[in-house]
Amino acid sequence: MPKDVASGEAIGKPSRTDGPAQGKVPDSLLRHLRACRNAVLPGRRTALRIGGAIAGWVTAGFAVVLRDQPAIVAGPDGLRLAAPELLPALARGLAEAGHFRWRGEAFDVRADPNGPALAQIDRGALPAFGIAAVGVHVNGLVEGPDGPLVWVARRAANKSLDPGKLDHLVAGGVPAGLSPAETLVKEAAEEAAIPAALAATARPVATIDYAMERPEGLRRDRVLAYDLVLPEGFRPRPADGEVESFDLWPLMRVVETVRRTDDFKFNVNLVLIDLFLRRGMIGGAEAGVLRAAL
C-alpha cells in the first residue's frame, strides 16, 4: 500500500482504496484516487534533507547526479543540502543540464505543510526533487433553476502538462510569498478574468493530499479545494492563454464524464469527487468508501 513516511504532516496521503469494501462498489471513481496515490514512499528513493528535516525524495538515478553537486552533502541517511540558499542555483544548473524544464516561478519548500519555508526552488524542479507543493482548485458553480451547473475549462493545446484536458474554472500552484487565498484571486484574474471581489467570495471546502508517480517525477501535492458560486449572467473568459475555452455543464454531466473517462486532468478528478459527495450525487456504499479514501 502506498505510504508517505516523510516527517510531520507530510504531503502525500496513504492510499485507503484497497480495503475489503472496495469490491462492493463500482470502480469508476475509486480508480482516480488510486491513480493519484500510486507512489510508494520511500520505496527506493533517497531522502533529501534541509537542516534536519526531510524535504524531498529522489530516485536512485537523480541521487547519483546530486552527489556530484557541491551544494549536496551525502551521508548514510541520504542527501543533505549544505545551505538552504544554495537550492535555487543548484536547481538552475540542473535545469540547464536538461534534467527538468525551468518554469521561472519560485515555490517555497516545506517539510511540513504547516511549517516554515526552509528554502525556495523553481516549480519545474519540484517533481525531480520529490518536494511537496500546494495548489488551489476552484469549483466554479452556478445554481441554475434546473439544478447546479459547473464551469469546465479546457486546457490550452500548448500546455506542457496535460494539454487539452478538462480542468477546473481556476487552478494553480501557490508560489513563494503568496497565501492560498491570494493565489486564488491572482489565478482567477489571470486564467478566467474573474474580478477580485467576486473571486474573494470563494469558500474553502476540502484539503486533498496525494503522492503520484508521473513522467515528470514525483508529485507530492496538497490541493486546497474551494467552491465559488457565480451569478447566472457571469461568463469567464480565457485571459492568459492557459485555457482554450470555458463551458457550463450540468453537474450530472460532470459526474458521468469523471466516471466513464479520463478527460479531466488527473488531480481535478479528486476535487470533483469531493464535490459530488457534498452535493449528494453519490450514495450508498460507494459514498462511504469514497469519503474514507479522500
C-alpha positions as a printed NumPy array, in Angstrom:
array([[  0.   ,   0.   ,   0.   ],
       [  1.429,   3.402,  -0.919],
       [  2.828,   5.311,   2.014],
       [  4.401,   8.666,   2.659],
       [  6.722,   8.476,   5.635],
       [  8.181,  11.977,   5.485],
       [  8.372,  13.693,   8.846],
       [  5.474,  15.611,  10.356],
       [  2.214,  16.092,   8.494],
       [  3.782,  15.146,   5.201],
       [  2.025,  15.765,   1.916],
       [  1.103,  12.553,   0.137],
       [ -1.805,  10.742,   1.748],
       [ -1.592,   6.946,   2.145],
       [ -3.991,   5.04 ,  -0.07 ],
       [ -7.147,   3.766,   1.595],
       [ -8.798,   2.337,  -1.51 ],
       [ -7.68 ,  -1.27 ,  -1.095],
       [ -9.827,  -2.41 ,   1.846],
       [-12.378,  -5.202,   1.735],
       [-15.245,  -2.836,   0.9  ],
       [-13.67 ,  -1.937,  -2.436],
       [-15.137,  -4.957,  -4.23 ],
       [-18.675,  -3.968,  -3.202],
       [-18.723,  -0.637,  -5.011],
       [-18.119,   0.491,  -8.601],
       [-14.503,   1.139,  -9.521],
       [-15.31 ,   4.021, -11.863],
       [-14.462,   6.752,  -9.329],
       [-12.092,   4.896,  -6.997],
       [ -9.69 ,   4.381,  -9.895],
       [ -8.941,   8.113,  -9.946],
       [ -7.868,   8.033,  -6.298],
       [ -5.62 ,   5.043,  -6.917],
       [ -4.054,   6.748,  -9.918],
       [ -3.16 ,   9.843,  -7.895],
       [ -1.84 ,   7.831,  -4.945],
       [  0.34 ,   5.337,  -6.777],
       [  3.662,   6.396,  -5.211],
       [  5.294,   4.221,  -2.561],
       [  7.48 ,   6.273,  -0.223],
       [ 10.261,   5.967,   0.497],
       [ 10.427,   2.864,  -1.695],
       [ 13.802,   3.015,  -3.414],
       [ 14.043,   6.776,  -3.127],
       [ 16.682,   8.648,  -1.171],
       [ 15.754,  11.29 ,   1.387],
       [ 16.829,  14.871,   0.725],
       [ 17.184,  16.882,   3.924],
       [ 17.287,  20.59 ,   4.546],
       [ 18.585,  21.067,   8.045],
       [ 17.312,  18.058,   9.948],
       [ 14.022,  17.717,   8.082],
       [ 13.188,  15.555,   5.084],
       [ 12.135,  17.958,   2.341],
       [ 12.2  ,  15.664,  -0.686],
       [ 12.575,  12.15 ,  -2.054],
       [ 14.772,  11.499,  -5.103],
       [ 15.234,   8.486,  -7.344],
       [ 18.451,   6.489,  -7.242],
       [ 19.468,   7.906, -10.608],
       [ 18.888,  11.508,  -9.606],
       [ 20.653,  10.883,  -6.287],
       [ 23.783,   9.972,  -8.272],
       [ 23.523,  13.301, -10.101],
       [ 23.059,  15.227,  -6.85 ],
       [ 26.046,  13.576,  -5.161],
       [ 28.28 ,  15.266,  -7.728],
       [ 26.971,  18.725,  -6.819],
       [ 28.998,  20.902,  -4.394],
       [ 25.764,  22.053,  -2.71 ],
       [ 24.914,  18.476,  -1.66 ],
       [ 26.425,  16.528,   1.221],
       [ 25.993,  12.743,   1.045],
       [ 25.674,  10.66 ,   4.196],
       [ 24.462,   7.278,   5.427],
       [ 20.919,   8.593,   5.889],
       [ 20.644,  10.174,   2.45 ],
       [ 21.468,  13.578,   0.999],
       [ 21.609,  16.951,   2.682],
       [ 21.603,  20.449,   1.243],
       [ 24.695,  22.233,   2.54 ],
       [ 22.784,  25.523,   2.908],
       [ 19.181,  26.489,   2.017],
       [ 20.27 ,  29.49 ,  -0.053],
       [ 22.125,  27.167,  -2.451],
       [ 18.975,  25.411,  -3.68 ],
       [ 17.845,  27.911,  -6.369],
       [ 21.233,  27.934,  -8.103],
       [ 21.509,  24.154,  -7.808],
       [ 18.131,  23.725,  -9.482],
       [ 19.009,  26.233, -12.195],
       [ 22.176,  24.378, -13.097],
       [ 20.378,  21.041, -13.245],
       [ 17.667,  22.531, -15.457],
       [ 20.31 ,  23.872, -17.825],
       [ 21.821,  20.387, -17.904],
       [ 18.465,  19.053, -19.113],
       [ 17.214,  17.228, -16.024],
       [ 13.902,  19.141, -15.984],
       [ 12.251,  22.177, -17.534],
       [ 12.78 ,  25.576, -15.918],
       [  9.453,  27.286, -15.181],
       [ 10.646,  30.639, -13.826],
       [  8.352,  30.538, -10.788],
       [  9.716,  30.098,  -7.258],
       [  7.898,  27.854,  -4.781],
       [  8.503,  27.563,  -1.053],
       [  9.993,  24.304,   0.228],
       [  8.482,  22.907,   3.425],
       [  8.987,  19.626,   5.24 ],
       [  5.551,  20.067,   6.808],
       [  2.7  ,  21.856,   5.006],
       [  2.004,  23.881,   8.149],
       [  5.656,  24.506,   8.935],
       [  8.056,  27.269,   7.942],
       [  9.552,  27.671,   4.495],
       [ 13.018,  26.094,   4.522],
       [ 14.139,  27.251,   1.079],
       [ 12.867,  28.145,  -2.38 ],
       [ 13.063,  26.216,  -5.63 ],
       [ 11.793,  26.629,  -9.175],
       [  8.449,  24.991,  -9.806],
       [  9.855,  22.885, -12.61 ],
       [ 12.276,  21.182, -10.211],
       [  9.657,  20.007,  -7.701],
       [  8.951,  16.545,  -9.2  ],
       [ 12.621,  15.683,  -9.74 ],
       [ 13.438,  16.569,  -6.132],
       [ 10.225,  14.986,  -4.809],
       [  9.406,  18.214,  -2.987],
       [  5.819,  18.872,  -1.95 ],
       [  3.718,  21.675,  -3.398],
       [  0.399,  23.297,  -2.536],
       [ -2.216,  24.296,  -5.089],
       [ -5.694,  25.811,  -5.182],
       [ -8.579,  24.378,  -7.232],
       [-11.885,  26.201,  -7.633],
       [-15.229,  24.604,  -8.438],
       [-16.995,  27.324, -10.416],
       [-20.688,  26.761,  -9.656],
       [-23.927,  28.261, -10.912],
       [-27.154,  27.473,  -9.062],
       [-29.429,  27.103, -12.085],
       [-33.224,  26.708, -11.99 ],
       [-32.89 ,  23.066, -13.083],
       [-30.024,  22.188, -10.771],
       [-26.358,  23.003, -10.223],
       [-24.06 ,  23.785, -13.127],
       [-20.261,  23.675, -13.244],
       [-17.892,  25.778, -15.323],
       [-15.441,  23.448, -17.087],
       [-12.208,  24.71 , -18.608],
       [-10.294,  23.083, -21.441],
       [ -6.54 ,  23.41 , -21.086],
       [ -4.676,  25.005, -23.98 ],
       [ -3.121,  22.641, -26.506],
       [  0.33 ,  24.123, -25.886],
       [  0.378,  23.365, -22.143],
       [  3.364,  21.217, -21.166],
       [  1.289,  19.269, -18.624],
       [ -1.87 ,  17.507, -19.81 ],
       [ -2.605,  19.688, -22.862],
       [ -6.218,  19.702, -23.973],
       [ -7.512,  18.058, -20.797],
       [-10.598,  19.333, -18.995],
       [ -9.893,  21.358, -15.87 ],
       [-11.355,  23.487, -13.116],
       [-12.522,  27.032, -13.689],
       [ -9.434,  28.184, -11.769],
       [ -6.45 ,  26.15 , -10.564],
       [ -2.829,  26.916,  -9.808],
       [  0.127,  26.305,  -7.558],
       [  0.808,  28.558,  -4.582],
       [  4.06 ,  30.411,  -5.353],
       [  6.619,  31.625,  -2.856],
       [  5.441,  34.586,  -0.82 ],
       [  1.708,  34.243,  -1.509],
       [ -1.038,  32.723,   0.613],
       [ -3.562,  30.298,  -0.893],
       [ -6.255,  33.   ,  -0.769],
       [ -4.003,  35.474,  -2.577],
       [ -3.118,  32.821,  -5.142],
       [ -6.788,  32.1  ,  -5.783],
       [ -7.574,  35.747,  -6.508],
       [ -4.472,  36.076,  -8.706],
       [ -5.184,  32.922, -10.716],
       [ -8.872,  33.792, -11.073],
       [ -7.965,  37.094, -12.703],
       [ -5.22 ,  35.633, -14.895],
       [ -6.974,  32.469, -16.062],
       [-10.651,  33.425, -16.213],
       [-10.89 ,  37.241, -15.925],
       [-12.835,  36.937, -12.665],
       [-12.915,  40.212, -10.678],
       [-11.048,  40.109,  -7.378],
       [-14.13 ,  40.946,  -5.312],
       [-16.023,  38.008,  -6.814],
       [-13.089,  35.599,  -6.515],
       [-12.689,  36.523,  -2.845],
       [-16.127,  35.043,  -2.105],
       [-14.808,  31.517,  -2.789],
       [-15.35 ,  29.199,   0.175],
       [-12.77 ,  26.578,   1.255],
       [-14.353,  23.119,   1.243],
       [-11.669,  20.406,   1.267],
       [ -7.983,  19.552,   1.559],
       [ -6.773,  16.612,  -0.52 ],
       [ -3.255,  15.148,  -0.431],
       [ -1.652,  12.695,  -2.827],
       [  1.736,  11.317,  -3.863],
       [  1.875,  10.325,  -7.518],
       [  4.483,   8.941,  -9.875],
       [  4.315,  10.944, -13.09 ],
       [  6.507,  11.081, -16.212],
       [  7.983,  14.337, -14.896],
       [  8.772,  12.782, -11.495],
       [  7.148,  12.523,  -8.069],
       [  4.146,  14.78 ,  -7.49 ],
       [  3.58 ,  15.321,  -3.762],
       [  0.71 ,  17.754,  -3.728],
       [ -1.73 ,  19.269,  -1.293],
       [ -4.812,  20.54 ,  -3.12 ],
       [ -6.928,  23.164,  -1.374],
       [-10.42 ,  22.999,  -2.867],
       [-12.869,  25.902,  -2.976],
       [-16.439,  26.456,  -4.135],
       [-17.126,  29.72 ,  -5.948],
       [-20.791,  30.425,  -6.693],
       [-21.081,  32.657,  -9.752],
       [-24.03 ,  34.713, -10.986],
       [-26.025,  33.171, -13.83 ],
       [-25.084,  36.035, -16.112],
       [-21.341,  35.868, -15.486],
       [-19.191,  34.29 , -18.171],
       [-15.476,  33.644, -17.588],
       [-13.11 ,  34.253, -20.458],
       [ -9.583,  32.993, -21.1  ],
       [ -7.184,  35.749, -20.117],
       [ -3.624,  34.384, -20.115],
       [ -3.604,  31.753, -22.849],
       [ -3.53 ,  28.765, -20.477],
       [ -7.182,  27.922, -21.13 ],
       [ -8.654,  27.31 , -24.564],
       [-12.317,  27.676, -23.607],
       [-14.917,  27.56 , -20.836],
       [-18.21 ,  25.681, -20.977],
       [-21.073,  25.445, -18.489],
       [-22.081,  21.846, -17.783],
       [-24.872,  20.325, -15.692],
       [-23.323,  18.69 , -12.644],
       [-24.632,  15.263, -13.692],
       [-22.727,  15.522, -16.975],
       [-19.557,  16.173, -14.978],
       [-20.277,  13.12 , -12.807],
       [-20.729,  10.859, -15.823],
       [-17.608,  12.21 , -17.534],
       [-15.47 ,  11.533, -14.464],
       [-16.984,   8.049, -14.128],
       [-16.554,   6.992, -17.731],
       [-13.466,   8.813, -18.998],
       [-10.072,  10.258, -18.174],
       [-10.913,  13.544, -19.883],
       [-10.264,  15.656, -16.777],
       [ -6.727,  16.378, -15.586],
       [ -5.692,  13.737, -13.061],
       [ -5.967,  15.749,  -9.823],
       [ -9.129,  17.585, -10.865],
       [-10.984,  14.278, -10.56 ],
       [-10.282,  14.112,  -6.819],
       [-11.717,  17.564,  -6.153],
       [-14.744,  16.81 ,  -8.308],
       [-15.404,  13.551,  -6.444],
       [-15.444,  15.56 ,  -3.215],
       [-17.943,  17.94 ,  -4.84 ],
       [-20.15 ,  15.029,  -5.949],
       [-20.203,  13.681,  -2.396],
       [-21.069,  17.032,  -0.854],
       [-23.849,  17.574,  -3.402],
       [-25.37 ,  14.147,  -2.811],
       [-24.596,  12.86 ,  -6.31 ],
       [-23.128,   9.602,  -4.956],
       [-24.879,   7.389,  -2.445],
       [-24.802,   4.085,  -0.638],
       [-21.658,   2.063,  -0.024],
       [-19.798,   3.874,  -2.784],
       [-20.174,   7.2  ,  -0.984],
       [-18.839,   5.752,   2.254],
       [-15.791,   4.214,   0.611],
       [-15.004,   7.388,  -1.321],
       [-15.333,   9.601,   1.759],
       [-12.922,   7.351,   3.641],
       [-10.494,   7.288,   0.726],
       [-10.433,  11.05 ,   0.208]])
